[in-house]
Coordinates of C-alpha atoms and ligand atoms in Angstrom, one line a residue:
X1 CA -159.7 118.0 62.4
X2 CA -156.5 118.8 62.1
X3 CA -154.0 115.8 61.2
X4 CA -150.5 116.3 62.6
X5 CA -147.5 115.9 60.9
X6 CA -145.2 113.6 62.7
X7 CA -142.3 116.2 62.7
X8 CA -145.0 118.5 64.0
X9 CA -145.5 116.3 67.2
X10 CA -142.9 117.5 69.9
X11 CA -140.9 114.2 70.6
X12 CA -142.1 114.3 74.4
X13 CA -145.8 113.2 72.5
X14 CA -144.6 110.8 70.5
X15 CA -145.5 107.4 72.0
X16 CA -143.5 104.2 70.9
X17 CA -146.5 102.8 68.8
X18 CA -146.7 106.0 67.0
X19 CA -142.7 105.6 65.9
X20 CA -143.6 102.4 64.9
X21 CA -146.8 102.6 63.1
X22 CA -145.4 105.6 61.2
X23 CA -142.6 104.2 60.0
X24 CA -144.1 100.7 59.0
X25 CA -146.7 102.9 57.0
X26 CA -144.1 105.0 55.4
X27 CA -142.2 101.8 54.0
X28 CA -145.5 100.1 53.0
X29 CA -146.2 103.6 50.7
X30 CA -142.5 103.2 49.6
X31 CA -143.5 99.7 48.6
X32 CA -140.5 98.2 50.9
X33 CA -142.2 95.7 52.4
X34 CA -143.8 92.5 51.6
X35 CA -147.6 92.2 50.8
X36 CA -148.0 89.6 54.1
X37 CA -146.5 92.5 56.4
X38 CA -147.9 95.1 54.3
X39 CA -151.6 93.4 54.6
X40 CA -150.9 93.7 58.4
X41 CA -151.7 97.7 58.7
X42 CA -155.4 98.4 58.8
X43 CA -155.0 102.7 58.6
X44 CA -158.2 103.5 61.3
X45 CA -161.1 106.2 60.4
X46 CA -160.5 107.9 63.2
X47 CA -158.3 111.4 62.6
X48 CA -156.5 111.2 65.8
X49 CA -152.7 112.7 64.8
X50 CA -152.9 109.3 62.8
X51 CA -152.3 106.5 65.4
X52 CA -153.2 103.5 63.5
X53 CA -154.1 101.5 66.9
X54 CA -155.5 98.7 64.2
X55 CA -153.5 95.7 62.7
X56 CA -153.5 92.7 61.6
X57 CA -151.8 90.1 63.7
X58 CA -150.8 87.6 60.3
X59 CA -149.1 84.5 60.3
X60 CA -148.2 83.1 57.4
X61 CA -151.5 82.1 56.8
X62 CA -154.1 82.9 59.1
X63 CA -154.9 86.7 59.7
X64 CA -156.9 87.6 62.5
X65 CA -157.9 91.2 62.9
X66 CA -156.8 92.7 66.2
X67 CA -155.6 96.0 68.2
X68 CA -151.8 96.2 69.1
X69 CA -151.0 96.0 72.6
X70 CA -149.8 99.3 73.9
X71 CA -145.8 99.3 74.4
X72 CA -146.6 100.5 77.8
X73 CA -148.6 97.3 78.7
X74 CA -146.0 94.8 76.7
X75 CA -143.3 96.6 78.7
X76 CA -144.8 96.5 82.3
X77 CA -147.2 93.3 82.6
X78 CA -144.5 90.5 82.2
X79 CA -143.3 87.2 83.3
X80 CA -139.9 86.6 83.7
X81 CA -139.7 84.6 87.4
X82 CA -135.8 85.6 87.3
X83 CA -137.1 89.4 88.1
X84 CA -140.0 88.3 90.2
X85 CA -143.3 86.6 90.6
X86 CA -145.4 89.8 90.3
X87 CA -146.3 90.9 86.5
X88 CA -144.7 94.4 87.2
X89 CA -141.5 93.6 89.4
X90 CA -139.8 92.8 86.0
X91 CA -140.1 96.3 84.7
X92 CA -139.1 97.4 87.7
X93 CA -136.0 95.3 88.5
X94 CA -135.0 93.6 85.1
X95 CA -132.5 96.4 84.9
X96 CA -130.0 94.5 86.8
X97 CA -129.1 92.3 83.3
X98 CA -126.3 93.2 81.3
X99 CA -127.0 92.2 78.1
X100 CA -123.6 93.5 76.1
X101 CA -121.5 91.4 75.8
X102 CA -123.5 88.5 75.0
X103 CA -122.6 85.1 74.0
X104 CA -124.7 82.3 72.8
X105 CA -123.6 78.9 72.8
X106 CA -124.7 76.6 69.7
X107 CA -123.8 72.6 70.6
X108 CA -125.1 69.4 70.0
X109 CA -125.7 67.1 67.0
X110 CA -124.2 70.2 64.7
X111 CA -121.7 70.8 61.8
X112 CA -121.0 74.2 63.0
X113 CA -120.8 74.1 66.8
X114 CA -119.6 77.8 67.8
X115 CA -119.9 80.3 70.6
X116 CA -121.0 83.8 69.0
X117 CA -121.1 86.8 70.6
X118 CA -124.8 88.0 69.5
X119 CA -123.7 90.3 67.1
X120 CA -122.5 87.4 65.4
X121 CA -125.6 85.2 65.4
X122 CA -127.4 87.8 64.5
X123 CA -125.5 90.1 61.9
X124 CA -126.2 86.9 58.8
X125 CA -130.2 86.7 59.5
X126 CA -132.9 89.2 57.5
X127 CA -134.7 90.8 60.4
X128 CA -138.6 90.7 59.6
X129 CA -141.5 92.5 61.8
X130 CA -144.0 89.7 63.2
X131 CA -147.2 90.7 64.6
X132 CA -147.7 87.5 67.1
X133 CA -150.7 87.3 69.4
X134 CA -148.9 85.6 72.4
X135 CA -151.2 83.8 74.8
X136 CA -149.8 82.6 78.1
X137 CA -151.3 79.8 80.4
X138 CA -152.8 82.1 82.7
X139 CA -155.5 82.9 80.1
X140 CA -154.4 86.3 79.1
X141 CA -152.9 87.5 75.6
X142 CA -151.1 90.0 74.1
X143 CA -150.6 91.6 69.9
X144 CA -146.9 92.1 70.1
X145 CA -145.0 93.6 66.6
X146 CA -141.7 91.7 67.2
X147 CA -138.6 92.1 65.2
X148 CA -136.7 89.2 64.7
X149 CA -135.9 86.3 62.5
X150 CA -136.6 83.2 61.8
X151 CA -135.0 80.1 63.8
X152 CA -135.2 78.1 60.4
X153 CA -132.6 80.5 59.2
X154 CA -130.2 79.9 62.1
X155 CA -130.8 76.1 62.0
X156 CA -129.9 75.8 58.6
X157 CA -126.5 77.9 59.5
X158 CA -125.3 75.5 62.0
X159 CA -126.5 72.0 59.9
X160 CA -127.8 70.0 62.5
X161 CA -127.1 66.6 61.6
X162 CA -129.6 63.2 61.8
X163 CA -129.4 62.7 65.4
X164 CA -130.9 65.7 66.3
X165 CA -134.3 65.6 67.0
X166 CA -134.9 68.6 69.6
X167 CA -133.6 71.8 70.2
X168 CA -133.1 72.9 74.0
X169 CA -132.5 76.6 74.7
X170 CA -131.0 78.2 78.1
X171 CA -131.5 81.5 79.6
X172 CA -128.5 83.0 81.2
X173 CA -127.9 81.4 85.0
X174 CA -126.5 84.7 86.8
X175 CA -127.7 85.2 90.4
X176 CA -125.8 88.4 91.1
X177 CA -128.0 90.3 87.9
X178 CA -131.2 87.8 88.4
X179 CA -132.8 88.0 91.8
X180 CA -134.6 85.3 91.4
X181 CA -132.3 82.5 90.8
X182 CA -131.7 83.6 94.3
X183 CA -134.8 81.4 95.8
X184 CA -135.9 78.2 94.6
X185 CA -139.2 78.7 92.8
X186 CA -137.5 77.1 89.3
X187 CA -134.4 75.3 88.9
X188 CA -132.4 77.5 87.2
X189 CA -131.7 77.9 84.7
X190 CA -134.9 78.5 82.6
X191 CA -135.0 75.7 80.3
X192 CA -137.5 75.2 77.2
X193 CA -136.9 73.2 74.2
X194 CA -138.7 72.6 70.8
X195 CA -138.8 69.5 68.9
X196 CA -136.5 70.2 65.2
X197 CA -139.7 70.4 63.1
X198 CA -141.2 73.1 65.5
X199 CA -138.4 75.0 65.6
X200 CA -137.5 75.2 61.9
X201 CA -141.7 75.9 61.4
X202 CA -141.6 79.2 59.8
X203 CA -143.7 81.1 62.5
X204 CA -140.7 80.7 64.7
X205 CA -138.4 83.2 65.5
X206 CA -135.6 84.6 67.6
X207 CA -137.0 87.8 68.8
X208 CA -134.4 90.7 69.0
X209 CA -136.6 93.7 69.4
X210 CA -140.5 94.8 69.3
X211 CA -142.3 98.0 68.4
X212 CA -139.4 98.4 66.2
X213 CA -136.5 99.1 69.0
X214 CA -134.6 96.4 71.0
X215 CA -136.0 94.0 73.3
X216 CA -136.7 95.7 76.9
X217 CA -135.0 93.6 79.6
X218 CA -138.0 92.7 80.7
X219 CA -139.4 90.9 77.6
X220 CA -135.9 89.0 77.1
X221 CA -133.4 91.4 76.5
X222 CA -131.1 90.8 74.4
X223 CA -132.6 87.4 72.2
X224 CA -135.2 85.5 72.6
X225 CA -137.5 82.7 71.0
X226 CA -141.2 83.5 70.2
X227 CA -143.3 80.8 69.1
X228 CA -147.0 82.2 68.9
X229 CA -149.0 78.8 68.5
X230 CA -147.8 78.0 72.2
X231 CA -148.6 79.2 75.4
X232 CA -146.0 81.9 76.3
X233 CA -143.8 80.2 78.6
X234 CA -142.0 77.8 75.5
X235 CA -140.9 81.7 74.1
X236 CA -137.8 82.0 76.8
X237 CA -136.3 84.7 77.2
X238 CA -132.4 86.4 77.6
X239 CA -130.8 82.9 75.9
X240 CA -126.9 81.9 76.3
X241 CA -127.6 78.2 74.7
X242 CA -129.2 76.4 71.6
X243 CA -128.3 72.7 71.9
X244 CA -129.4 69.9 69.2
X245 CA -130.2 66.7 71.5
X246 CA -131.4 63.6 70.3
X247 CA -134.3 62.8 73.3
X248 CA -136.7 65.0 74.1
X249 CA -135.3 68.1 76.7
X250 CA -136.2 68.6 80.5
X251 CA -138.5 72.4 80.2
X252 CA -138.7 74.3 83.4
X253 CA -142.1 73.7 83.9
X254 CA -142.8 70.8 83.0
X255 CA -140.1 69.7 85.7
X256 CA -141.6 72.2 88.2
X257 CA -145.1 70.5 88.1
X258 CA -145.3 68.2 85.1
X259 CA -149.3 67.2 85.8
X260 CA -150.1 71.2 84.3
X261 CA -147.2 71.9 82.2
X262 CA -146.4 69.6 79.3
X263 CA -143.8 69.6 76.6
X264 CA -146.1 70.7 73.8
X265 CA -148.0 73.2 75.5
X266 CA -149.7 73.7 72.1
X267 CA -152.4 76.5 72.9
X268 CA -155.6 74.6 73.3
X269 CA -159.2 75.4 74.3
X270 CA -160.3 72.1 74.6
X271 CA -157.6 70.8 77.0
X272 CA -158.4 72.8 80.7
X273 CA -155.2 73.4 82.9
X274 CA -156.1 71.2 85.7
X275 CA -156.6 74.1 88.1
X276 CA -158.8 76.7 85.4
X277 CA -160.1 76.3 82.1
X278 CA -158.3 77.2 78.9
X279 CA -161.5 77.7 77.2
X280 CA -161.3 82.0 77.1
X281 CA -158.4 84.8 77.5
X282 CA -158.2 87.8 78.2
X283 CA -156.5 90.8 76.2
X284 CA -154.1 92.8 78.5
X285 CA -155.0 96.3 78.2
X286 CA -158.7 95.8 78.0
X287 CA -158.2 95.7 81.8
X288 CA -156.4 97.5 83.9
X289 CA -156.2 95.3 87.4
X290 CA -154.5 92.3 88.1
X291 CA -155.0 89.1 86.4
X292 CA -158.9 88.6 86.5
X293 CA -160.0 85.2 84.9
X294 CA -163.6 86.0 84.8
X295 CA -163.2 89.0 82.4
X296 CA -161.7 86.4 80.0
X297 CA -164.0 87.1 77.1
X298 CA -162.3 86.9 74.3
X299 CA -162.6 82.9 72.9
X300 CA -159.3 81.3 73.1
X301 CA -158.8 79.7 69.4
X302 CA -156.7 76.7 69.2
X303 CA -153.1 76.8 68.1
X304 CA -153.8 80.6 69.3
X305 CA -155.4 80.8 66.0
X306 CA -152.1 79.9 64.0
X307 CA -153.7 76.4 62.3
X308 CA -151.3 76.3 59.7
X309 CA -149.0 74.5 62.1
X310 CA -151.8 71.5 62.7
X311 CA -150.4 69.3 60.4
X312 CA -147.3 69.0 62.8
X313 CA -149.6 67.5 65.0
X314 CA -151.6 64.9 62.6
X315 CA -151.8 61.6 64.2
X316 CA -150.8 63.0 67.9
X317 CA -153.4 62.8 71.1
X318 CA -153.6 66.3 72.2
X319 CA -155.1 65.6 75.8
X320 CA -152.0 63.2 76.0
X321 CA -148.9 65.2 74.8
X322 CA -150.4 68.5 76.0
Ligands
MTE401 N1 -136.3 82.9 81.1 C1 -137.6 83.1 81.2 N2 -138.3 83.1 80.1 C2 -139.7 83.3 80.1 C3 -140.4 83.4 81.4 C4 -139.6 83.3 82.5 O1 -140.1 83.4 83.7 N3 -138.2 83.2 82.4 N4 -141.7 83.5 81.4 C5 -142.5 83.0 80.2 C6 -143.9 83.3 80.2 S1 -144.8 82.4 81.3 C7 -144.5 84.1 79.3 S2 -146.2 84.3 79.3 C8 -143.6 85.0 78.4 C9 -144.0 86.4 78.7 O2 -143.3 87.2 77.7 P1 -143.5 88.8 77.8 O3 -143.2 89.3 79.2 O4 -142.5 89.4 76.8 O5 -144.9 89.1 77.4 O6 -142.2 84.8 78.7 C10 -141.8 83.4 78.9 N5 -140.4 83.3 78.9
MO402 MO1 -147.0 82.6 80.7

């Protein structure tokens, strides 16, 4: 079979993973990446116009050998309640947000309290690709290739100081572009919050793009946090804020129904949701209908299989600070 060059594909067949796999396996021949992101491309058998479909979704010390998600399924099945409750109403409305220009707010128990425009609390960071399973609450999961970098890097800019204890983030509040801070179902803003040693844990990022091209609206447009031992709604999306408190933050969900949503929200098989069990997920993609519990199959592994962050946990109850 014939193998296609990629200049031979006419651009209108080029998908988004392709782009992305090519060029990630171009820089790992060139020897510009890392061996831990290198190690993350598995180059398939199959001699289909070489789409490497295969990779590695690494931490920084567990690998776990997975598929991407398709761009077009990261893209369309989202939650982002400011665009609607429905998994594809954010695709289809998210448009509405104006990302540029963009401010984010950095307060708190800081050295270096500033409002940057995001060029500016970007420009200073390396950018790194991540391939992160993310595993929200409602027991399904995605392999997302993220570019970002990570929040350590940012913390250590602004020099908390010894009162702060947490970090609380903010998505933008903005009615007019977000449809639904029009109705009730959250207080708005969308607020989530870390505590400091989570957030300076080297698996944490602020996500900027994915499958190598800026962040769709949709999945957070223009920065937002990804932190893949959690279940998906601690990653918020489209932040203005990054405040270093000394107590521990009010979350969105916890305040909207604090029995199911706790501050940790570590990802945990053992611990059911009260209303369905945590136990299995399912992998978008695999299916193509709405969320269907029972073709959950694949086992849910706890801190989404990221156990190098269990020793931030030694000591703690997790049934009790779920
Ligand atoms: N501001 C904001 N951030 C948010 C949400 C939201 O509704 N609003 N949903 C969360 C949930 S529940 C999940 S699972 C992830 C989904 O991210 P994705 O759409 O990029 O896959 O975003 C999280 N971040
Ligand atoms: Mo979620």
């Amino acid at each position: 079979m014939l193998i296609k060059k990629p200049s031979d594909i006419p651009s209108s067949e080029i998908t988004d993973e392709q782009v992305y796999v090519n060029r990630r396996e171009f820089m790992r021949k060139a020897g510009n990446i890392g061996l831990a992101t290198a190690a993350a491309l598995v180059i398939p058998s199959a001699c289909d116009a070489g789409v490497p479909k295969t990779a590695i979704a690494a931490g920084a010390g567990e690998q776990v050998k997975d598929k991407l998600t398709s761009f077009e399924d990261i893209t369309t099945y989202n939650n982002y309640y400011e665009f609607g409750l429905d998994k594809d109403e954010p695709s289809k409305n998210a448009h509405t947000l104006k990302t540029s220009p963009w401010s984010i707010v950095v307060d708190g128990h800081v050295a270096k309290p500033a409002t940057y425009h995001l060029e500016d609390f970007v420009k200073p960071h390396k950018m790194e690709d991540r391939i992160y399973r993310l595993r929200c609450v409602e027991a399904w999961s995605m392999v997302i290739p993220w570019l970002g970098f990570p929040m350590a890097d940012l913390i250590k800019r602004v020099q908390p100081t010894s009162k702060a204890k947490f970090v609380a983030f903010t998505t933008l509040h903005d009615p007019k572009t977000m449809p639904g801070q029009r109705s009730n179902t959250l207080d708005w803003p969308y607020k989530e919050g870390l505590r400091l040693d989570e957030a300076m844990h080297p698996l944490t990022i602020f996500a900027t793009g994915l499958y190598g091209k800026p962040l769709p609206n949709q999945n957070g447009a223009p920065i937002r946090v990804v932190i893949p031992w959690k279940y998906g709604f601690k990653s918020i999306k489209s932040i203005v804020k990054v405040s270093f408190v000394e107590t521990q933050p009010r979350t969105a969900w916890n305040d909207a129904a604090p029995s199911e949503y706790g501050f940790y929200s570590n990802v945990n098989p053992t611990v059911d949701h009260p209303r369905w069990s945590q136990a299995k997920e399912r992998v978008a993609g695999e299916y193509t209908d709405r969320l269907k519990l029972r073709n959950a199959t694949r086992d849910t592994q706890m801190f989404n299989g990221y156990s190098e962050v269990a020793s931030l946990y030694a000591g703690m109850d997790l049934r009790k600070f779920y």
